[in-house]
Amino acid sequence: MRRTLKCSVALAILALVVSVAKFAQSNLVRKADANSNAPKTAKILPVVFPPPRKLERAEDWTLHLPIQVKAPKELEAPANLLKRELAEMFGEKAVGDKGATVISLELDKRNLSREEEYVVETGTNKVNLRAHDLQGAFWAVHSFLQLLSSPSAKLTPNGWQFPGIRLHDYPQSNFRAFMIQGAWASDIEAFRITVELLARLKVRCVAIEFGPQVVLDFDPTIARGARFSKSQAKALIDYARSLGLEPIGYLNLLGHLERAYQKPPYTEHGGIMVQNEEVYERFVFPILTEMLEVYGQVKWFHCGMDEAWELFEWLSKQGYDSAGLLARHIAKVNEFLKQRGVKMVIWHDMLFSPDLAKEIGGPIGPANGGPPQNTAKALELIPKDVVLNYWFYDPLASYPALD
């Protein structure tokens, strides 16, 4: 097989993933043996991560070349992913219109009723991947590809022999998201490796932050860092979609200028000059328009807006109504996105005051809206359809600020 890991970072992460999966699955095997009369020589389960709800060993099977992938029109995208990966593993001529081994992708809403639910079943010269929906079909493909990467695989005179399985899985939550903070990524390949790993782990949504690295037509000189072209960035987003991931747009549109586009006089004092009405038509909306082109049709666009300490401390000292300016800024950007069918997401911390912890008698997480920034009152003024992304570094049994 031709597939190899592309970098040591991915290898280290995968090693951790595999060790967790092996631990979980070894526990499953021990529990099964303890509760049954099965002989102690039972075959070891292959590693599939995240560990599925049900994974049983079946008879070993042999993959004969060429391989035929069959799928209805609705499952064309996961079928194309499977074909691409098989060609990378076994060679360009490994997949054909006719095959000695048939891999079938099917929708089976009758027997699989949950969103993202899927089944993988291996048999002699045939593999069945059944799913409730398109997303489940992607996860079936990724689990099957993990099976093909099993260390138990071996090349025989008749073809590649793999452990047989019957696998059934569905997620506890249908919203699983991960953010790639890639504002300082040195090359686009680092992004590709990360989104591929996230797809293998069946993370459904990925927020990809390029920072100020994409060269924009609006002003090519404001791009910094690796300076990716828009076509490079678009290709990465398309690649993420081809893996079954749903991209979320991301661009810092308030503070964090070290990870954002800068263009004085529209960016000063650590943030966007929101007191200046001209900043929207001459800076914010032009760059946001081009980044929406890069991400394509997305449901959500994350605008950051966290930790803008310096900006609002300066605005408060100048006598501005910081809370009112923040609320107006959020409303303007939200309206711009809403007109394009996109939901706005922002971090919560500039809308929380430290006094809230005393009020509710519990931890509230980062709260940067109190003095001298004075932005917390904006929480009562912002549009109700803006999604607040609450962040907290500490794992707690409960988060009272969300109640």
Tab-separated table of C-alpha atoms in Angstrom:
chain	number	residue	atom	x	y	z
A	1	MET	CA	0.000	0.000	0.000
A	2	ARG	CA	1.240	3.474	-0.851
A	3	ARG	CA	-0.241	5.585	1.893
A	4	THR	CA	2.197	7.070	4.405
A	5	LEU	CA	1.865	9.559	7.251
A	6	LYS	CA	2.916	13.000	6.146
A	7	CYS	CA	4.432	14.540	9.262
A	8	SER	CA	5.671	13.665	12.731
A	9	VAL	CA	3.031	15.856	14.407
A	10	ALA	CA	0.224	13.888	12.795
A	11	LEU	CA	2.009	10.670	13.751
A	12	ALA	CA	2.236	11.741	17.392
A	13	ILE	CA	-1.440	12.688	17.536
A	14	LEU	CA	-2.486	9.482	15.843
A	15	ALA	CA	-0.332	7.456	18.236
A	16	LEU	CA	-2.232	8.992	21.145
A	17	VAL	CA	-5.557	8.353	19.403
A	18	VAL	CA	-4.637	4.738	18.709
A	19	SER	CA	-3.486	4.120	22.292
A	20	VAL	CA	-6.796	5.456	23.646
A	21	ALA	CA	-8.743	3.375	21.155
A	22	LYS	CA	-6.759	0.237	21.970
A	23	PHE	CA	-7.390	0.752	25.688
A	24	ALA	CA	-11.119	1.255	25.118
A	25	GLN	CA	-11.436	-1.703	22.779
A	26	SER	CA	-9.328	-4.002	24.975
A	27	ASN	CA	-11.784	-3.242	27.775
A	28	LEU	CA	-14.638	-4.160	25.423
A	29	VAL	CA	-12.955	-7.463	24.594
A	30	ARG	CA	-12.317	-8.272	28.269
A	31	LYS	CA	-15.919	-7.473	29.168
A	32	ALA	CA	-17.202	-9.605	26.304
A	33	ASP	CA	-14.992	-12.533	27.310
A	34	ALA	CA	-16.007	-12.225	30.948
A	35	ASN	CA	-19.694	-12.366	30.081
A	36	SER	CA	-19.614	-15.154	27.536
A	37	ASN	CA	-18.351	-18.674	26.962
A	38	ALA	CA	-16.187	-17.514	24.059
A	39	PRO	CA	-12.737	-19.119	23.969
A	40	LYS	CA	-9.843	-17.026	25.208
A	41	THR	CA	-8.312	-17.197	21.709
A	42	ALA	CA	-10.984	-14.834	20.348
A	43	LYS	CA	-9.721	-12.635	17.526
A	44	ILE	CA	-8.556	-9.183	18.467
A	45	LEU	CA	-10.716	-6.296	17.321
A	46	PRO	CA	-9.114	-3.869	14.872
A	47	VAL	CA	-8.692	-0.270	15.986
A	48	VAL	CA	-11.462	2.127	14.914
A	49	PHE	CA	-11.601	5.581	16.450
A	50	PRO	CA	-13.639	6.977	18.046
A	51	PRO	CA	-14.539	3.549	19.465
A	52	PRO	CA	-17.929	2.676	17.939
A	53	ARG	CA	-20.998	1.633	19.887
A	54	LYS	CA	-20.801	-1.857	18.456
A	55	LEU	CA	-17.817	-3.613	16.887
A	56	GLU	CA	-17.754	-7.363	16.314
A	57	ARG	CA	-15.220	-9.576	14.593
A	58	ALA	CA	-16.240	-11.487	11.501
A	59	GLU	CA	-14.323	-13.818	9.224
A	60	ASP	CA	-11.202	-12.382	7.650
A	61	TRP	CA	-11.714	-11.270	4.073
A	62	THR	CA	-9.482	-10.704	1.088
A	63	LEU	CA	-9.517	-7.565	-1.033
A	64	HIS	CA	-9.025	-8.431	-4.691
A	65	LEU	CA	-8.103	-5.825	-7.271
A	66	PRO	CA	-9.627	-4.053	-9.073
A	67	ILE	CA	-12.231	-2.590	-6.718
A	68	GLN	CA	-15.667	-1.405	-7.780
A	69	VAL	CA	-17.350	1.292	-5.672
A	70	LYS	CA	-21.138	1.414	-6.081
A	71	ALA	CA	-23.256	4.256	-4.722
A	72	PRO	CA	-26.458	6.141	-5.536
A	73	LYS	CA	-26.277	9.737	-6.748
A	74	GLU	CA	-27.030	11.036	-3.239
A	75	LEU	CA	-23.821	9.433	-1.918
A	76	GLU	CA	-21.550	10.514	-4.762
A	77	ALA	CA	-19.370	12.681	-2.486
A	78	PRO	CA	-18.396	9.946	0.039
A	79	ALA	CA	-18.037	7.491	-2.861
A	80	ASN	CA	-15.564	9.861	-4.542
A	81	LEU	CA	-13.659	10.162	-1.266
A	82	LEU	CA	-13.438	6.377	-1.028
A	83	LYS	CA	-12.252	6.039	-4.631
A	84	ARG	CA	-9.596	8.682	-4.113
A	85	GLU	CA	-8.278	7.048	-0.948
A	86	LEU	CA	-8.284	3.557	-2.457
A	87	ALA	CA	-6.313	4.826	-5.453
A	88	GLU	CA	-3.780	6.407	-3.099
A	89	MET	CA	-3.490	3.180	-1.118
A	90	PHE	CA	-3.410	0.598	-3.885
A	91	GLY	CA	-2.515	2.538	-7.033
A	92	GLU	CA	-4.319	4.550	-9.689
A	93	LYS	CA	-5.677	1.454	-11.469
A	94	ALA	CA	-7.028	-0.125	-8.262
A	95	VAL	CA	-10.563	1.236	-8.772
A	96	GLY	CA	-12.610	0.490	-11.875
A	97	ASP	CA	-16.105	0.217	-13.340
A	98	LYS	CA	-15.968	-3.530	-12.693
A	99	GLY	CA	-14.228	-5.180	-9.819
A	100	ALA	CA	-13.266	-8.422	-8.136
A	101	THR	CA	-14.226	-6.715	-4.852
A	102	VAL	CA	-17.384	-4.594	-4.630
A	103	ILE	CA	-17.802	-1.889	-2.008
A	104	SER	CA	-21.393	-0.719	-1.817
A	105	LEU	CA	-22.623	2.541	-0.234
A	106	GLU	CA	-26.337	2.638	0.527
A	107	LEU	CA	-28.885	4.805	2.301
A	108	ASP	CA	-30.878	2.764	4.813
A	109	LYS	CA	-33.220	5.091	6.699
A	110	ARG	CA	-35.575	2.214	7.490
A	111	ASN	CA	-33.080	0.348	9.662
A	112	LEU	CA	-30.863	3.274	10.629
A	113	SER	CA	-33.086	6.008	12.027
A	114	ARG	CA	-30.607	8.338	13.749
A	115	GLU	CA	-28.783	11.249	12.171
A	116	GLU	CA	-25.224	10.235	11.158
A	117	GLU	CA	-25.902	6.571	11.980
A	118	TYR	CA	-24.004	4.017	9.897
A	119	VAL	CA	-23.011	0.354	9.584
A	120	VAL	CA	-19.931	-1.302	8.065
A	121	GLU	CA	-20.092	-5.013	7.197
A	122	THR	CA	-17.349	-6.961	5.479
A	123	GLY	CA	-17.827	-10.201	3.585
A	124	THR	CA	-16.340	-12.352	0.854
A	125	ASN	CA	-15.572	-10.093	-2.121
A	126	LYS	CA	-18.100	-7.521	-0.890
A	127	VAL	CA	-18.228	-4.703	1.674
A	128	ASN	CA	-21.466	-2.957	2.652
A	129	LEU	CA	-21.456	0.592	3.975
A	130	ARG	CA	-24.990	1.591	5.012
A	131	ALA	CA	-26.015	4.956	6.479
A	132	HIS	CA	-29.017	6.997	7.551
A	133	ASP	CA	-27.797	10.072	5.669
A	134	LEU	CA	-24.958	11.608	3.697
A	135	GLN	CA	-22.966	12.459	6.822
A	136	GLY	CA	-23.248	8.919	8.118
A	137	ALA	CA	-21.959	7.637	4.778
A	138	PHE	CA	-18.847	9.805	5.161
A	139	TRP	CA	-18.230	8.340	8.618
A	140	ALA	CA	-18.717	4.814	7.255
A	141	VAL	CA	-16.032	5.519	4.656
A	142	HIS	CA	-13.621	6.870	7.263
A	143	SER	CA	-14.149	3.865	9.553
A	144	PHE	CA	-13.620	1.512	6.625
A	145	LEU	CA	-10.395	3.326	5.705
A	146	GLN	CA	-9.193	2.865	9.283
A	147	LEU	CA	-9.838	-0.840	8.875
A	148	LEU	CA	-7.686	-0.866	5.734
A	149	SER	CA	-4.892	0.754	7.777
A	150	SER	CA	-5.018	-2.076	10.340
A	151	PRO	CA	-1.607	-3.499	11.332
A	152	SER	CA	-3.276	-6.920	11.017
A	153	ALA	CA	-3.517	-6.463	7.232
A	154	LYS	CA	-1.221	-8.701	5.242
A	155	LEU	CA	-0.474	-9.304	1.599
A	156	THR	CA	-1.153	-12.868	0.456
A	157	PRO	CA	-0.820	-14.511	-2.981
A	158	ASN	CA	-4.592	-13.952	-3.388
A	159	GLY	CA	-4.630	-10.272	-2.365
A	160	TRP	CA	-4.704	-8.117	0.766
A	161	GLN	CA	-6.214	-9.917	3.765
A	162	PHE	CA	-8.002	-7.847	6.409
A	163	PRO	CA	-9.832	-8.595	9.659
A	164	GLY	CA	-13.560	-8.878	9.088
A	165	ILE	CA	-15.923	-6.679	11.107
A	166	ARG	CA	-19.533	-5.754	11.770
A	167	LEU	CA	-19.572	-2.147	12.977
A	168	HIS	CA	-22.498	0.041	14.061
A	169	ASP	CA	-22.175	3.596	15.303
A	170	TYR	CA	-23.868	6.975	15.736
A	171	PRO	CA	-22.832	10.057	17.739
A	172	GLN	CA	-24.137	11.217	21.105
A	173	SER	CA	-24.219	14.801	19.794
A	174	ASN	CA	-24.710	15.949	16.221
A	175	PHE	CA	-22.693	19.121	16.755
A	176	ARG	CA	-18.987	18.429	17.157
A	177	ALA	CA	-16.686	21.268	16.159
A	178	PHE	CA	-12.982	22.044	16.227
A	179	MET	CA	-11.143	25.309	15.549
A	180	ILE	CA	-7.834	25.410	13.687
A	181	GLN	CA	-6.021	28.534	14.857
A	182	GLY	CA	-3.789	28.688	11.807
A	183	ALA	CA	-2.927	32.384	11.668
A	184	TRP	CA	0.771	31.510	11.830
A	185	ALA	CA	0.764	28.278	9.812
A	186	SER	CA	3.842	28.217	7.597
A	187	ASP	CA	2.288	26.326	4.694
A	188	ILE	CA	-1.066	25.080	3.446
A	189	GLU	CA	-0.036	21.433	3.895
A	190	ALA	CA	-0.213	21.836	7.672
A	191	PHE	CA	-3.895	22.714	7.306
A	192	ARG	CA	-4.510	19.728	5.010
A	193	ILE	CA	-2.985	17.277	7.470
A	194	THR	CA	-5.083	18.682	10.310
A	195	VAL	CA	-8.425	18.617	8.482
A	196	GLU	CA	-7.707	15.043	7.342
A	197	LEU	CA	-7.085	13.987	10.938
A	198	LEU	CA	-10.265	15.724	12.112
A	199	ALA	CA	-12.283	13.914	9.452
A	200	ARG	CA	-10.827	10.566	10.533
A	201	LEU	CA	-11.918	11.428	14.093
A	202	LYS	CA	-15.428	12.236	12.770
A	203	VAL	CA	-15.451	15.847	13.923
A	204	ARG	CA	-18.372	17.288	12.003
A	205	CYS	CA	-17.548	21.015	11.758
A	206	VAL	CA	-14.211	22.797	11.486
A	207	ALA	CA	-13.573	26.516	11.899
A	208	ILE	CA	-10.478	27.305	9.839
A	209	GLU	CA	-8.692	30.533	10.736
A	210	PHE	CA	-6.218	31.784	8.134
A	211	GLY	CA	-5.540	35.024	9.995
A	212	PRO	CA	-4.168	37.771	7.698
A	213	GLN	CA	-2.384	35.277	5.426
A	214	VAL	CA	-4.791	35.189	2.454
A	215	VAL	CA	-3.834	37.751	-0.195
A	216	LEU	CA	-6.956	39.818	-0.923
A	217	ASP	CA	-7.792	41.779	-4.066
A	218	PHE	CA	-9.002	44.623	-1.836
A	219	ASP	CA	-5.399	45.352	-0.812
A	220	PRO	CA	-2.743	42.659	-1.421
A	221	THR	CA	-0.245	44.521	0.755
A	222	ILE	CA	-2.099	43.884	4.034
A	223	ALA	CA	-1.540	40.107	3.881
A	224	ARG	CA	1.175	38.855	6.237
A	225	GLY	CA	2.837	35.560	7.031
A	226	ALA	CA	2.878	32.756	4.464
A	227	ARG	CA	0.621	34.809	2.112
A	228	PHE	CA	-1.653	32.136	0.640
A	229	SER	CA	-3.495	32.919	-2.568
A	230	LYS	CA	-7.286	32.868	-2.496
A	231	SER	CA	-7.223	29.819	-4.769
A	232	GLN	CA	-4.995	27.973	-2.272
A	233	ALA	CA	-7.335	28.827	0.596
A	234	LYS	CA	-10.417	27.848	-1.424
A	235	ALA	CA	-8.793	24.528	-2.361
A	236	LEU	CA	-8.261	23.760	1.335
A	237	ILE	CA	-11.908	24.513	2.143
A	238	ASP	CA	-13.028	22.322	-0.771
A	239	TYR	CA	-10.726	19.553	0.472
A	240	ALA	CA	-12.292	19.741	3.940
A	241	ARG	CA	-15.754	19.413	2.382
A	242	SER	CA	-14.622	16.440	0.286
A	243	LEU	CA	-13.677	14.685	3.553
A	244	GLY	CA	-17.172	15.190	4.957
A	245	LEU	CA	-16.344	18.176	7.165
A	246	GLU	CA	-18.545	21.271	7.321
A	247	PRO	CA	-16.390	24.433	7.253
A	248	ILE	CA	-17.066	27.411	9.509
A	249	GLY	CA	-15.614	30.745	8.397
A	250	TYR	CA	-13.313	32.564	10.814
A	251	LEU	CA	-11.834	36.062	10.779
A	252	ASN	CA	-10.985	38.335	13.708
A	253	LEU	CA	-13.114	41.448	13.204
A	254	LEU	CA	-12.449	43.451	16.357
A	255	GLY	CA	-9.211	42.846	18.281
A	256	HIS	CA	-6.307	40.390	18.083
A	257	LEU	CA	-4.621	42.401	15.340
A	258	GLU	CA	-1.617	40.062	15.585
A	259	ARG	CA	-3.930	37.515	13.923
A	260	ALA	CA	-5.955	39.925	11.779
A	261	TYR	CA	-5.689	42.253	8.811
A	262	GLN	CA	-4.368	45.709	9.657
A	263	LYS	CA	-4.818	48.890	7.662
A	264	PRO	CA	-4.319	52.202	9.459
A	265	PRO	CA	-6.213	54.423	10.080
A	266	TYR	CA	-8.951	51.759	10.234
A	267	THR	CA	-6.996	49.619	12.707
A	268	GLU	CA	-5.298	51.268	15.674
A	269	HIS	CA	-4.929	50.729	19.429
A	270	GLY	CA	-5.124	46.949	19.108
A	271	GLY	CA	-8.372	46.775	17.156
A	272	ILE	CA	-10.736	48.029	14.483
A	273	MET	CA	-11.686	51.683	14.885
A	274	VAL	CA	-15.386	50.987	15.454
A	275	GLN	CA	-16.095	54.626	16.361
A	276	ASN	CA	-15.385	55.546	12.724
A	277	GLU	CA	-18.446	54.989	10.516
A	278	GLU	CA	-16.270	54.823	7.389
A	279	VAL	CA	-14.442	51.741	8.662
A	280	TYR	CA	-17.206	49.425	7.453
A	281	GLU	CA	-17.393	50.332	3.768
A	282	ARG	CA	-13.672	51.012	3.461
A	283	PHE	CA	-12.259	48.085	5.442
A	284	VAL	CA	-14.512	45.634	7.300
A	285	PHE	CA	-17.020	44.755	4.586
A	286	PRO	CA	-14.492	44.517	1.693
A	287	ILE	CA	-12.290	42.001	3.517
A	288	LEU	CA	-15.302	40.095	4.858
A	289	THR	CA	-16.758	39.865	1.343
A	290	GLU	CA	-13.593	38.278	-0.021
A	291	MET	CA	-13.258	35.857	2.876
A	292	LEU	CA	-16.850	34.728	2.316
A	293	GLU	CA	-15.811	33.954	-1.270
A	294	VAL	CA	-12.934	31.863	0.063
A	295	TYR	CA	-15.119	29.824	2.429
A	296	GLY	CA	-17.997	29.386	-0.019
A	297	GLN	CA	-21.513	28.758	1.253
A	298	VAL	CA	-21.261	28.389	5.036
A	299	LYS	CA	-23.914	28.313	7.759
A	300	TRP	CA	-21.753	30.084	10.333
A	301	PHE	CA	-19.038	32.710	10.265
A	302	HIS	CA	-17.016	33.217	13.453
A	303	CYS	CA	-15.922	36.844	13.823
A	304	GLY	CA	-13.804	36.391	16.958
A	305	MET	CA	-14.284	39.683	18.867
A	306	ASP	CA	-12.576	38.437	22.041
A	307	GLU	CA	-9.957	40.015	24.274
A	308	ALA	CA	-10.151	43.504	22.727
A	309	TRP	CA	-8.739	45.030	25.913
A	310	GLU	CA	-6.525	47.712	24.428
A	311	LEU	CA	-9.123	48.989	21.953
A	312	PHE	CA	-11.949	49.532	24.429
A	313	GLU	CA	-9.739	50.834	27.208
A	314	TRP	CA	-8.576	53.515	24.746
A	315	LEU	CA	-12.128	54.237	23.546
A	316	SER	CA	-13.358	54.575	27.145
A	317	LYS	CA	-10.560	57.001	27.967
A	318	GLN	CA	-11.558	59.095	24.943
A	319	GLY	CA	-15.062	59.403	26.396
A	320	TYR	CA	-16.815	57.031	23.993
A	321	ASP	CA	-19.706	54.780	24.999
A	322	SER	CA	-17.758	51.541	24.643
A	323	ALA	CA	-20.750	49.260	25.169
A	324	GLY	CA	-22.800	51.157	22.608
A	325	LEU	CA	-19.983	51.055	20.040
A	326	LEU	CA	-19.466	47.314	20.539
A	327	ALA	CA	-23.200	46.626	20.210
A	328	ARG	CA	-23.383	48.743	17.033
A	329	HIS	CA	-20.357	46.980	15.568
A	330	ILE	CA	-21.840	43.535	16.244
A	331	ALA	CA	-25.192	44.608	14.781
A	332	LYS	CA	-23.603	45.958	11.587
A	333	VAL	CA	-21.520	42.848	10.932
A	334	ASN	CA	-24.448	40.599	11.837
A	335	GLU	CA	-26.733	42.364	9.363
A	336	PHE	CA	-24.092	42.095	6.634
A	337	LEU	CA	-23.785	38.322	7.196
A	338	LYS	CA	-27.526	37.768	7.634
A	339	GLN	CA	-28.222	39.341	4.234
A	340	ARG	CA	-25.993	36.603	2.802
A	341	GLY	CA	-27.678	33.767	4.685
A	342	VAL	CA	-24.890	33.345	7.245
A	343	LYS	CA	-25.176	33.211	11.055
A	344	MET	CA	-22.717	35.303	13.035
A	345	VAL	CA	-20.704	33.723	15.866
A	346	ILE	CA	-18.548	35.633	18.379
A	347	TRP	CA	-16.699	34.845	21.609
A	348	HIS	CA	-18.500	35.851	24.812
A	349	ASP	CA	-15.838	37.438	27.018
A	350	MET	CA	-16.193	41.132	26.051
A	351	LEU	CA	-19.885	40.864	27.032
A	352	PHE	CA	-19.216	39.557	30.562
A	353	SER	CA	-18.152	41.668	33.538
A	354	PRO	CA	-16.225	40.087	36.441
A	355	ASP	CA	-19.090	41.283	38.678
A	356	LEU	CA	-21.241	38.548	37.149
A	357	ALA	CA	-19.369	35.930	39.197
A	358	LYS	CA	-20.540	37.580	42.422
A	359	GLU	CA	-24.071	37.969	41.082
A	360	ILE	CA	-24.537	34.284	40.272
A	361	GLY	CA	-22.215	32.946	42.968
A	362	GLY	CA	-20.155	30.796	40.660
A	363	PRO	CA	-17.384	30.766	38.066
A	364	ILE	CA	-18.114	32.580	34.804
A	365	GLY	CA	-14.939	32.076	32.790
A	366	PRO	CA	-13.141	34.870	30.942
A	367	ALA	CA	-14.865	38.203	31.569
A	368	ASN	CA	-13.249	41.195	29.876
A	369	GLY	CA	-16.226	43.562	29.726
A	370	GLY	CA	-15.755	45.334	33.043
A	371	PRO	CA	-13.703	48.476	33.744
A	372	PRO	CA	-11.667	49.887	32.102
A	373	GLN	CA	-13.112	48.334	28.899
A	374	ASN	CA	-16.742	48.939	29.975
A	375	THR	CA	-18.364	46.780	27.283
A	376	ALA	CA	-20.465	44.297	29.320
A	377	LYS	CA	-23.701	46.284	28.899
A	378	ALA	CA	-23.557	45.525	25.170
A	379	LEU	CA	-24.932	42.067	26.005
A	380	GLU	CA	-28.394	43.604	26.444
A	381	LEU	CA	-28.137	45.527	23.161
A	382	ILE	CA	-26.864	43.043	20.583
A	383	PRO	CA	-29.200	41.183	18.171
A	384	LYS	CA	-30.637	38.016	19.679
A	385	ASP	CA	-29.733	35.909	16.647
A	386	VAL	CA	-25.977	36.372	17.201
A	387	VAL	CA	-24.465	33.104	18.463
A	388	LEU	CA	-22.275	33.554	21.556
A	389	ASN	CA	-19.423	31.057	21.655
A	390	TYR	CA	-18.789	30.557	25.380
A	391	TRP	CA	-15.223	29.542	26.199
A	392	PHE	CA	-13.754	28.332	29.467
A	393	TYR	CA	-10.388	26.638	29.975
A	394	ASP	CA	-11.360	24.768	33.143
A	395	PRO	CA	-13.400	21.517	33.039
A	396	LEU	CA	-16.320	21.901	35.458
A	397	ALA	CA	-19.310	19.798	36.422
A	398	SER	CA	-21.545	22.706	35.452
A	399	TYR	CA	-21.239	26.196	33.989
A	400	PRO	CA	-23.636	28.482	35.900
A	401	ALA	CA	-23.026	31.452	33.572
A	402	LEU	CA	-24.885	29.537	30.862
A	403	ASP	CA	-28.012	29.004	32.978
